[in-house]
Amino acid sequence: MSKVTIFGAGYVGVPTGAHFARTHKVTIYDPDIEKINTIRQVIENQSDELHIHEKDLIELLRENHENIFLTSSIEEALKNPEFIFIAVGTPPNEKGRANLKYVCEAAEQIGEHLTNNCIILNKSTVPPGTAYLVQDLISKGLKKDVKFAVGSCPEFLAEGTAVEDLRTPDRIVYGCDDLEALDKITHFFTFLQRRDSLCSMTTLSSELTKYAANAMLATKISFMNSLALLCDTIGANVREVQDGIGRDQRIGSKFLNASMGYGGSCFPKDTQAIAEYALLQEVPLAIIESTIQINNHTTDYFYNKIVEDFQENLENTNFVIWGIGFKARTDDLRESKPVEIARKLMDNGAHVHIYDTVPGALNNFLRENPKYSHRFTLHNDQYEMFSDEIDGLIIGNEHEKFRNPDIDKLTTMRHKYIYDGKNILNNYLIKYLTGLQFQYKSVGKDSVVNGLDKAKLVSFLQDKYMD
Ligand SMILES: NC(=O)c1ccc[n+]([C@@H]2O[C@H](COP(=O)([O-])OP(=O)(O)OC[C@H]3O[C@@H](n4cnc5c(N)ncnc54)[C@H](O)[C@@H]3O)[C@@H](O)[C@H]2O)c1
């Protein structure tokens, strides 16, 4: 059992701390005392609400409470830890580069207060080389003669499944150039995970692996989104193409869903960050730049379908959005595509009615959008807002509650438009809805509703492919 301190009580820090506490003594440190108190109240059964929404996290914290210590005091946080994991935010700055302010502050604090030998690992997603910067900052601040090593241990959990991802990860990636420290890190993880899941490497490779993984996944999505646009033009169905290529083991079925674009706190920021980093290193990553461009274009493509249906005039229209989080089961609205769509609609004179299965997502929307307060209404019920004043339903995320809607409750709509931003309605349902005069719009499945213009395709081939 090792003594560990986690810097940062956010979407990564809290689940990671709760998970490490299965076998290690963990201190979770965050200067934000409110967050620390919220976790404490949950652990002490005085509340059932954390500041972040994460499935099974409350149970995990309570299960391992004997090994969890919470503090917002830096002195307490640095009482003899053997390992420190930095899990603070690295939001994008205005140039799309990772803002290292919080990482650097954490490093300076560690330097100033560290009094024992220790291994410091960066869990935050950072540009390659940051560990060396952290090492310098700590060295400069040190008041005692202690031996320390800095490495990287990027996090791959996904919001909504963080607890499960931590328990059964595909791999744990970590890197440190100090081989003695690397051995100790391996030892630390062997108490927690399957030995064959451990993936140890140099510091730089580990840092780059995180950006590379997110860029690869985002590229898969953008690849499908660019095909989706081609599908709509020629009359193919992108879900069928997705199924057809996803079953090829070399490609794999995950992250192939065409949609209104990827969002969330990681993909947009990390693709921007690696593209910007490579550009600064004068090795432009054209493929990732395209990934980002396709993503933005796909969202515009989806949004324009709505605008075109209303002849570019959204004044006095009313839309329902089901799912405001960037994906199901999260309250995190960072770079959420449904939020982007909602704001565009409101900017153009529409009123939006928002429902999400996670109450915290609605609270966050309310808090983050004061400028629009007269333009939206939040709902705790999925259907209560439907009336003859509603012009369209937008499906914002992939929650199963949205896959099979209670259609009787939608029939009162003034205009029966359904915009499926995640392509989750199946063909049978779409055809049934069409029979009830609903108009279904998606990304890459227009042919399900519009059919196929064979003559146009034949004449295209005759014109372009036959001499
Ligand atoms: N959210 C995800 O799904 C996810 C997944 C993998 C990796 N990451 C990466 O992990 C990092 C953390 O992300 P997050 O979503 O948990 O961020 P977050 O914003 O939810 O949490 C960061 C926390 O760090 C705290 N903090 C700021 N300065 C601090 C300091 N000096 N000492 C201690 N705590 C401090 C903040 O108060 C905040 O609670 C980011 O680099 C992110 O890119 C996030």
Coordinates of C-alpha atoms and ligand atoms in Angstrom, one line a residue:
M1 CA 0.0 0.0 0.0
S2 CA 1.4 3.4 -1.1
K3 CA 0.6 6.9 0.1
V4 CA -0.7 8.9 -2.8
T5 CA -1.9 12.5 -3.3
I6 CA -4.1 13.6 -6.2
F7 CA -4.0 17.2 -7.2
G8 CA -7.4 18.2 -8.6
A9 CA -10.9 17.0 -7.5
G10 CA -12.5 17.1 -11.0
Y11 CA -13.8 14.6 -13.5
V12 CA -10.5 12.8 -13.5
G13 CA -9.2 13.4 -10.0
V14 CA -12.2 12.2 -8.0
P15 CA -12.8 8.9 -9.8
T16 CA -9.0 8.2 -9.9
G17 CA -8.7 8.9 -6.2
A18 CA -11.6 6.7 -5.4
H19 CA -10.2 3.9 -7.5
F20 CA -6.7 4.1 -6.2
A21 CA -8.2 3.9 -2.7
R22 CA -9.1 0.3 -3.3
T23 CA -5.5 -0.6 -2.5
H24 CA -3.7 2.7 -1.6
K25 CA -4.0 5.5 1.0
V26 CA -5.2 8.5 -1.0
T27 CA -5.3 12.2 -0.3
I28 CA -7.5 14.2 -2.7
Y29 CA -6.4 17.8 -2.7
D30 CA -8.1 20.8 -4.3
P31 CA -7.9 24.4 -3.4
D32 CA -11.6 24.7 -4.1
I33 CA -12.9 24.0 -0.6
E34 CA -16.5 23.7 -1.8
K35 CA -15.6 20.7 -3.9
I36 CA -13.7 19.1 -1.1
N37 CA -16.7 19.6 1.3
T38 CA -19.1 18.2 -1.2
I39 CA -17.1 15.0 -1.5
R40 CA -16.8 14.8 2.3
Q41 CA -20.5 15.2 2.8
V42 CA -21.2 12.4 0.2
I43 CA -18.6 10.1 1.9
E44 CA -20.2 10.8 5.3
N45 CA -23.7 10.0 3.9
Q46 CA -24.9 13.5 4.6
S47 CA -25.6 14.1 0.9
D48 CA -26.1 12.1 -2.3
E49 CA -24.9 14.8 -4.7
L50 CA -21.4 15.4 -5.9
H51 CA -20.2 18.4 -7.9
I52 CA -19.7 16.0 -10.9
H53 CA -22.1 13.4 -12.2
E54 CA -20.4 10.0 -12.6
K55 CA -22.1 6.6 -12.6
D56 CA -21.2 4.5 -9.5
L57 CA -18.7 7.1 -8.2
I58 CA -20.6 7.8 -5.0
E59 CA -20.7 4.1 -4.2
L60 CA -17.0 3.8 -4.9
L61 CA -16.1 6.7 -2.7
R62 CA -18.2 5.3 0.2
E63 CA -16.8 1.8 -0.3
N64 CA -13.2 3.0 0.0
H65 CA -13.8 5.8 2.5
E66 CA -11.3 4.4 5.0
N67 CA -8.4 5.0 2.5
I68 CA -9.6 8.5 1.4
F69 CA -8.5 11.7 3.0
L70 CA -9.8 15.0 1.7
T71 CA -8.1 18.4 2.0
S72 CA -7.8 21.9 0.6
S73 CA -4.7 22.6 2.6
I74 CA -1.5 22.2 0.6
E75 CA 0.6 21.4 3.7
E76 CA -1.7 18.5 4.5
A77 CA -1.7 17.4 0.9
L78 CA 2.1 17.1 0.9
K79 CA 2.6 15.2 4.2
N80 CA 4.9 12.4 3.0
P81 CA 3.3 11.2 -0.2
E82 CA 5.2 8.6 -2.1
F83 CA 3.3 9.4 -5.3
I84 CA 1.7 12.6 -6.5
F85 CA -0.7 12.6 -9.4
I86 CA -1.4 16.0 -11.0
A87 CA -5.0 15.9 -12.4
V88 CA -5.7 19.6 -12.8
G89 CA -7.4 21.2 -15.9
T90 CA -5.6 22.0 -19.1
P91 CA -8.2 24.1 -20.9
P92 CA -7.5 25.5 -24.4
N93 CA -6.2 29.1 -24.6
E94 CA -7.4 31.4 -27.3
K95 CA -4.8 30.0 -29.8
G96 CA -6.0 26.4 -29.2
R97 CA -2.9 25.5 -27.2
A98 CA -3.1 23.8 -23.8
N99 CA -3.2 26.3 -21.0
L100 CA -0.6 25.0 -18.5
K101 CA -1.3 27.6 -15.8
Y102 CA -2.9 25.1 -13.4
V103 CA -0.2 22.4 -14.0
C104 CA 2.6 25.0 -13.4
E105 CA 0.8 26.3 -10.2
A106 CA 0.6 22.8 -8.9
A107 CA 4.3 22.2 -9.7
E108 CA 5.3 25.4 -7.9
Q109 CA 3.2 24.4 -4.9
I110 CA 4.8 21.0 -4.8
G111 CA 8.3 22.5 -5.0
E112 CA 7.5 24.9 -2.2
H113 CA 6.0 22.3 0.2
L114 CA 7.6 18.9 -0.6
T115 CA 9.6 17.5 2.3
N116 CA 10.2 13.9 1.3
N117 CA 11.4 11.8 -1.6
C118 CA 8.6 11.3 -4.1
I119 CA 7.5 10.4 -7.7
I120 CA 5.3 13.0 -9.4
L121 CA 3.1 11.9 -12.3
N122 CA 1.2 14.1 -14.6
K123 CA -2.4 12.8 -15.3
S124 CA -3.5 16.0 -17.0
T125 CA -3.3 16.0 -20.8
V126 CA -0.3 18.1 -21.7
P127 CA 2.0 18.9 -24.6
P128 CA 5.0 16.6 -24.8
G129 CA 7.8 17.9 -22.7
T130 CA 5.6 19.3 -19.9
A131 CA 7.1 16.8 -17.4
Y132 CA 10.5 18.4 -17.8
L133 CA 8.9 21.8 -17.2
V134 CA 7.3 20.5 -14.1
Q135 CA 10.6 19.1 -13.0
D136 CA 12.3 22.5 -13.4
L137 CA 9.6 24.3 -11.5
I138 CA 9.7 21.9 -8.6
S139 CA 13.5 22.0 -8.5
K140 CA 13.4 25.8 -8.4
G141 CA 11.0 25.9 -5.4
L142 CA 12.5 23.1 -3.3
K143 CA 13.4 24.2 0.2
K144 CA 14.6 20.8 1.3
D145 CA 17.1 18.4 -0.1
V146 CA 14.7 15.7 -1.4
K147 CA 15.0 13.3 -4.3
F148 CA 12.1 13.3 -6.7
A149 CA 11.3 12.1 -10.3
V150 CA 8.7 13.5 -12.6
G151 CA 6.9 11.3 -15.2
S152 CA 3.7 11.1 -17.1
C153 CA 0.6 8.9 -16.6
P154 CA -2.1 10.1 -18.9
E155 CA -5.8 9.3 -18.2
F156 CA -8.0 7.6 -20.8
L157 CA -11.2 7.3 -18.8
A158 CA -14.4 8.6 -20.5
E159 CA -17.0 10.6 -18.6
G160 CA -20.1 8.6 -17.9
T161 CA -18.1 5.3 -17.6
A162 CA -15.1 6.6 -15.6
V163 CA -15.5 4.1 -12.7
E164 CA -15.7 1.1 -15.0
D165 CA -12.9 2.4 -17.3
L166 CA -10.6 2.7 -14.3
R167 CA -11.5 -0.7 -13.0
T168 CA -11.0 -2.5 -16.3
P169 CA -8.8 -0.4 -18.5
D170 CA -7.5 -1.6 -21.9
R171 CA -4.1 -0.3 -20.8
I172 CA -2.4 1.9 -18.2
V173 CA 0.2 4.1 -20.0
Y174 CA 3.0 5.7 -17.9
G175 CA 6.4 7.0 -18.6
C176 CA 9.4 8.1 -16.7
D177 CA 13.0 8.5 -17.8
D178 CA 14.3 7.7 -14.3
L179 CA 14.3 3.9 -14.4
E180 CA 14.3 3.4 -10.7
A181 CA 11.1 5.5 -10.5
L182 CA 9.6 3.6 -13.4
D183 CA 10.0 0.4 -11.5
K184 CA 8.2 1.9 -8.5
I185 CA 5.4 3.1 -10.7
T186 CA 5.0 -0.4 -12.2
H187 CA 4.9 -1.8 -8.6
F188 CA 2.3 0.8 -7.7
F189 CA 0.0 -0.3 -10.5
T190 CA 0.5 -4.0 -10.0
F191 CA -1.6 -3.7 -6.8
L192 CA -4.5 -2.3 -8.8
Q193 CA -4.5 -3.7 -12.4
R194 CA -3.7 -6.7 -14.5
R195 CA 0.0 -6.9 -15.1
D196 CA -0.5 -7.3 -18.9
S197 CA -2.4 -4.0 -19.0
L198 CA 0.7 -2.0 -18.0
C199 CA 2.3 -0.1 -20.7
S200 CA 5.5 1.6 -19.6
M201 CA 7.7 3.9 -21.8
T202 CA 9.7 7.1 -21.8
T203 CA 8.1 10.3 -20.5
L204 CA 7.8 11.9 -23.9
S205 CA 6.2 8.9 -25.5
S206 CA 3.7 8.7 -22.7
E207 CA 2.8 12.3 -23.0
L208 CA 2.4 12.0 -26.8
T209 CA 0.4 8.8 -26.5
K210 CA -2.5 10.6 -24.9
Y211 CA -2.8 13.2 -27.7
A212 CA -2.3 10.5 -30.3
A213 CA -5.1 8.4 -28.9
N214 CA -7.7 11.2 -28.8
A215 CA -6.6 12.5 -32.2
M216 CA -7.0 9.0 -33.7
L217 CA -10.5 8.5 -32.2
A218 CA -11.6 12.0 -33.3
T219 CA -10.3 11.2 -36.8
K220 CA -12.4 8.0 -37.0
I221 CA -15.5 10.1 -36.2
S222 CA -14.6 12.8 -38.7
F223 CA -13.8 10.2 -41.3
M224 CA -17.4 8.8 -40.9
N225 CA -18.8 12.3 -40.9
S226 CA -17.2 13.2 -44.2
L227 CA -18.6 9.9 -45.6
A228 CA -22.0 10.8 -44.2
L229 CA -22.1 13.9 -46.3
L230 CA -21.3 11.9 -49.4
C231 CA -24.0 9.4 -48.4
D232 CA -26.6 12.2 -48.2
T233 CA -25.6 13.4 -51.7
I234 CA -25.7 10.0 -53.4
G235 CA -28.4 8.2 -51.4
A236 CA -26.4 5.7 -49.4
N237 CA -27.0 5.1 -45.7
V238 CA -24.0 5.9 -43.5
R239 CA -25.2 3.6 -40.7
E240 CA -25.0 0.7 -43.1
V241 CA -21.6 1.7 -44.3
Q242 CA -20.5 2.0 -40.6
D243 CA -21.7 -1.5 -39.9
G244 CA -20.0 -2.8 -43.0
I245 CA -16.6 -1.4 -42.1
G246 CA -16.8 -1.6 -38.3
R247 CA -17.1 -5.4 -38.4
D248 CA -13.6 -5.5 -40.0
Q249 CA -11.5 -6.3 -37.0
R250 CA -8.7 -4.2 -38.4
I251 CA -11.0 -1.1 -38.3
G252 CA -13.2 -1.9 -35.3
S253 CA -16.7 -0.7 -34.7
K254 CA -16.1 2.0 -32.0
F255 CA -16.0 5.7 -32.7
L256 CA -17.5 5.2 -36.2
N257 CA -20.8 6.9 -35.4
A258 CA -21.6 9.7 -37.9
S259 CA -23.3 12.6 -36.0
M260 CA -23.5 16.3 -35.8
G261 CA -19.8 16.3 -34.7
Y262 CA -17.8 15.3 -31.7
G263 CA -17.7 17.5 -28.6
G264 CA -16.9 17.3 -24.9
S265 CA -14.0 18.3 -22.8
C266 CA -11.3 16.3 -24.5
F267 CA -11.6 15.7 -28.3
P268 CA -12.0 19.3 -29.4
K269 CA -9.3 20.6 -27.1
D270 CA -6.8 17.8 -27.6
T271 CA -7.1 17.7 -31.4
Q272 CA -6.6 21.5 -31.4
A273 CA -3.7 21.2 -29.0
I274 CA -1.8 18.5 -30.8
A275 CA -2.3 20.2 -34.2
E276 CA -1.1 23.5 -32.7
Y277 CA 1.9 21.8 -31.0
A278 CA 2.9 20.1 -34.2
L279 CA 2.6 23.3 -36.2
L280 CA 4.9 25.1 -33.6
Q281 CA 7.3 22.2 -34.0
E282 CA 7.1 22.8 -37.8
V283 CA 5.8 19.3 -38.4
P284 CA 2.2 20.1 -39.4
L285 CA -0.3 17.2 -38.8
A286 CA -2.5 17.8 -41.9
I287 CA -4.7 14.8 -41.0
I288 CA -5.6 16.2 -37.6
E289 CA -6.2 19.7 -39.1
S290 CA -8.7 18.1 -41.5
T291 CA -10.3 16.2 -38.6
I292 CA -11.0 19.5 -36.8
Q293 CA -12.2 21.2 -40.0
I294 CA -14.6 18.3 -40.9
N295 CA -16.0 18.4 -37.3
N296 CA -16.8 22.1 -37.5
H297 CA -18.2 21.7 -41.0
T298 CA -20.5 18.7 -40.0
T299 CA -22.0 20.8 -37.2
D300 CA -22.8 23.6 -39.6
Y301 CA -24.2 21.0 -42.1
F302 CA -26.6 19.7 -39.4
Y303 CA -27.6 23.1 -38.2
N304 CA -28.2 24.3 -41.7
K305 CA -30.7 21.5 -42.2
I306 CA -32.8 23.2 -39.4
V307 CA -32.4 26.7 -40.8
E308 CA -33.3 25.7 -44.3
D309 CA -36.5 24.0 -43.1
F310 CA -37.6 27.4 -41.8
Q311 CA -36.5 29.4 -44.8
E312 CA -33.6 31.0 -42.8
N313 CA -36.1 32.6 -40.4
L314 CA -36.2 31.2 -36.8
E315 CA -37.9 34.2 -35.2
N316 CA -40.7 32.9 -32.8
T317 CA -39.9 29.3 -33.4
N318 CA -39.7 26.8 -30.6
F319 CA -37.5 23.8 -30.4
V320 CA -37.1 20.9 -28.0
I321 CA -33.6 19.5 -27.3
W322 CA -33.3 16.1 -25.7
G323 CA -29.9 15.7 -24.2
I324 CA -27.8 18.8 -23.6
G325 CA -24.6 17.1 -22.3
F326 CA -22.1 16.3 -25.1
K327 CA -23.0 12.7 -24.5
A328 CA -25.5 10.7 -22.4
R329 CA -25.0 10.5 -18.6
T330 CA -22.8 13.5 -18.0
D331 CA -23.4 16.9 -16.6
D332 CA -20.2 18.2 -18.4
L333 CA -21.2 20.8 -21.0
R334 CA -17.7 21.7 -22.2
E335 CA -17.7 22.0 -26.0
S336 CA -21.1 20.2 -26.1
K337 CA -22.6 20.2 -29.6
P338 CA -26.2 20.4 -28.3
V339 CA -25.2 23.5 -26.4
E340 CA -23.7 24.9 -29.6
I341 CA -26.8 24.2 -31.5
A342 CA -29.0 25.6 -28.7
R343 CA -27.0 28.9 -28.7
K344 CA -27.2 29.2 -32.5
L345 CA -30.9 28.7 -32.4
M346 CA -31.4 31.3 -29.6
D347 CA -29.1 33.8 -31.3
N348 CA -31.4 33.6 -34.3
G349 CA -34.6 34.2 -32.4
A350 CA -35.8 30.7 -31.4
H351 CA -36.8 29.6 -28.0
V352 CA -35.5 26.2 -26.8
H353 CA -37.0 23.7 -24.4
I354 CA -34.3 21.5 -22.9
Y355 CA -34.5 18.1 -21.3
D356 CA -31.6 16.0 -20.0
T357 CA -31.7 12.8 -18.0
V358 CA -29.0 14.3 -15.7
P359 CA -30.4 17.2 -13.6
G360 CA -26.8 18.5 -13.2
A361 CA -26.5 19.1 -16.9
L362 CA -29.6 21.4 -16.8
N363 CA -28.2 23.2 -13.8
N364 CA -24.9 23.8 -15.6
F365 CA -26.8 25.1 -18.7
L366 CA -28.7 27.5 -16.5
R367 CA -25.5 28.7 -14.8
E368 CA -23.4 29.0 -18.0
N369 CA -26.0 30.8 -20.1
P370 CA -27.3 33.9 -18.2
K371 CA -27.3 35.9 -21.4
Y372 CA -29.9 33.6 -22.9
S373 CA -32.1 33.3 -19.8
H374 CA -35.3 34.5 -21.5
R375 CA -34.7 32.3 -24.5
F376 CA -34.8 28.8 -22.9
T377 CA -36.9 26.7 -20.6
L378 CA -35.5 23.7 -18.7
H379 CA -37.6 20.6 -18.1
N380 CA -37.4 17.6 -15.8
D381 CA -39.8 15.7 -17.9
Q382 CA -39.1 14.4 -21.4
Y383 CA -42.5 15.2 -22.9
E384 CA -44.2 17.9 -20.9
M385 CA -43.1 20.7 -23.3
F386 CA -44.8 19.2 -26.4
S387 CA -47.7 21.3 -27.7
D388 CA -48.9 22.9 -30.9
E389 CA -46.3 25.6 -30.5
I390 CA -43.3 23.3 -30.9
D391 CA -41.6 23.3 -34.3
G392 CA -38.9 20.7 -34.0
L393 CA -37.3 18.1 -31.8
I394 CA -33.5 17.9 -31.8
I395 CA -31.9 14.7 -30.4
G396 CA -28.7 16.0 -28.8
N397 CA -27.2 12.8 -27.3
E398 CA -27.4 9.1 -27.5
H399 CA -29.3 8.3 -24.3
E400 CA -31.5 5.1 -24.8
K401 CA -34.6 7.1 -23.6
F402 CA -34.4 9.0 -26.9
R403 CA -34.1 5.9 -29.1
N404 CA -37.7 4.8 -28.8
P405 CA -39.8 7.9 -28.1
D406 CA -43.4 7.8 -27.1
I407 CA -44.6 9.1 -30.4
D408 CA -48.2 9.8 -29.3
K409 CA -46.8 12.5 -27.1
L410 CA -45.1 14.2 -30.1
T411 CA -48.0 14.4 -32.4
T412 CA -49.2 17.7 -31.1
M413 CA -46.2 19.5 -32.6
R414 CA -46.9 22.4 -34.9
H415 CA -44.2 21.4 -37.3
K416 CA -43.2 17.8 -37.1
Y417 CA -39.5 18.0 -37.6
I418 CA -37.2 15.6 -35.9
Y419 CA -33.4 16.4 -36.2
D420 CA -31.4 13.4 -35.1
G421 CA -28.0 14.8 -34.1
K422 CA -26.7 11.4 -33.1
N423 CA -28.3 9.2 -35.8
I424 CA -29.9 7.0 -33.2
L425 CA -33.4 6.4 -34.6
N426 CA -33.6 3.1 -36.5
N427 CA -35.0 2.8 -40.1
Y428 CA -38.3 1.1 -39.1
L429 CA -39.0 3.9 -36.6
I430 CA -38.0 6.6 -39.1
K431 CA -40.4 5.1 -41.7
Y432 CA -43.2 4.8 -39.2
L433 CA -42.6 8.5 -38.2
T434 CA -42.7 9.5 -41.9
G435 CA -46.0 7.8 -42.2
L436 CA -47.3 10.0 -39.4
Q437 CA -46.2 13.1 -41.4
F438 CA -43.0 13.6 -39.3
Q439 CA -40.0 14.9 -41.2
Y440 CA -36.8 13.1 -40.2
K441 CA -33.4 14.7 -40.6
S442 CA -30.0 13.3 -39.7
V443 CA -26.4 13.2 -40.9
G444 CA -25.8 10.6 -43.6
K445 CA -29.2 8.9 -43.6
D446 CA -31.3 11.2 -45.8
S447 CA -32.0 8.2 -48.2
V448 CA -34.1 6.5 -45.5
V449 CA -36.7 9.2 -46.0
N450 CA -35.9 10.6 -49.5
G451 CA -35.2 7.3 -51.3
L452 CA -32.7 7.1 -54.0
D453 CA -32.4 8.9 -57.4
K454 CA -31.0 6.1 -59.5
A455 CA -31.5 8.0 -62.8
K456 CA -29.4 10.8 -61.5
L457 CA -26.6 8.5 -60.5
V458 CA -26.6 6.7 -63.8
S459 CA -26.5 10.0 -65.7
F460 CA -23.6 11.1 -63.4
L461 CA -21.7 7.9 -64.3
Q462 CA -22.5 8.3 -68.0
D463 CA -21.3 11.8 -67.9
K464 CA -18.1 11.5 -65.9
Y465 CA -17.0 7.9 -66.4
M466 CA -17.9 7.0 -70.0
D467 CA -16.0 8.4 -73.0
Ligands
LIG1 N1 -12.7 14.9 -18.2 C1 -12.3 13.9 -18.9 O1 -13.1 13.1 -19.4 C2 -10.8 13.6 -19.1 C3 -10.4 12.4 -19.5 C4 -9.0 12.2 -19.7 C5 -8.1 13.2 -19.4 N2 -8.6 14.4 -19.0 C6 -7.6 15.4 -18.6 O2 -7.4 15.4 -17.2 C7 -7.2 16.8 -16.8 C8 -8.2 17.1 -15.7 O3 -9.5 17.2 -16.4 P1 -10.8 17.3 -15.6 O4 -11.9 17.1 -16.6 O5 -10.8 16.4 -14.4 O6 -10.8 18.8 -15.1 P2 -11.7 19.5 -14.0 O7 -11.8 21.0 -14.5 O8 -13.0 18.8 -13.9 O9 -10.9 19.4 -12.7 C9 -9.7 20.1 -12.4 C10 -9.6 20.4 -10.9 O10 -8.3 20.9 -10.6 C11 -8.4 21.8 -9.6 N3 -7.2 22.6 -9.5 C12 -6.9 23.7 -10.1 N4 -5.6 24.1 -9.7 C13 -5.2 23.2 -8.8 C14 -4.0 23.1 -8.0 N5 -3.0 24.0 -8.1 N6 -3.9 22.1 -7.1 C15 -4.9 21.2 -7.0 N7 -6.1 21.2 -7.7 C16 -6.2 22.3 -8.6 C17 -9.7 22.6 -9.9 O11 -10.2 23.3 -8.8 C18 -10.6 21.5 -10.4 O12 -11.4 20.9 -9.4 C19 -7.2 17.6 -18.0 O13 -5.9 17.8 -18.5 C20 -8.0 16.8 -19.0 O14 -7.7 17.1 -20.3 C21 -9.9 14.6 -18.8

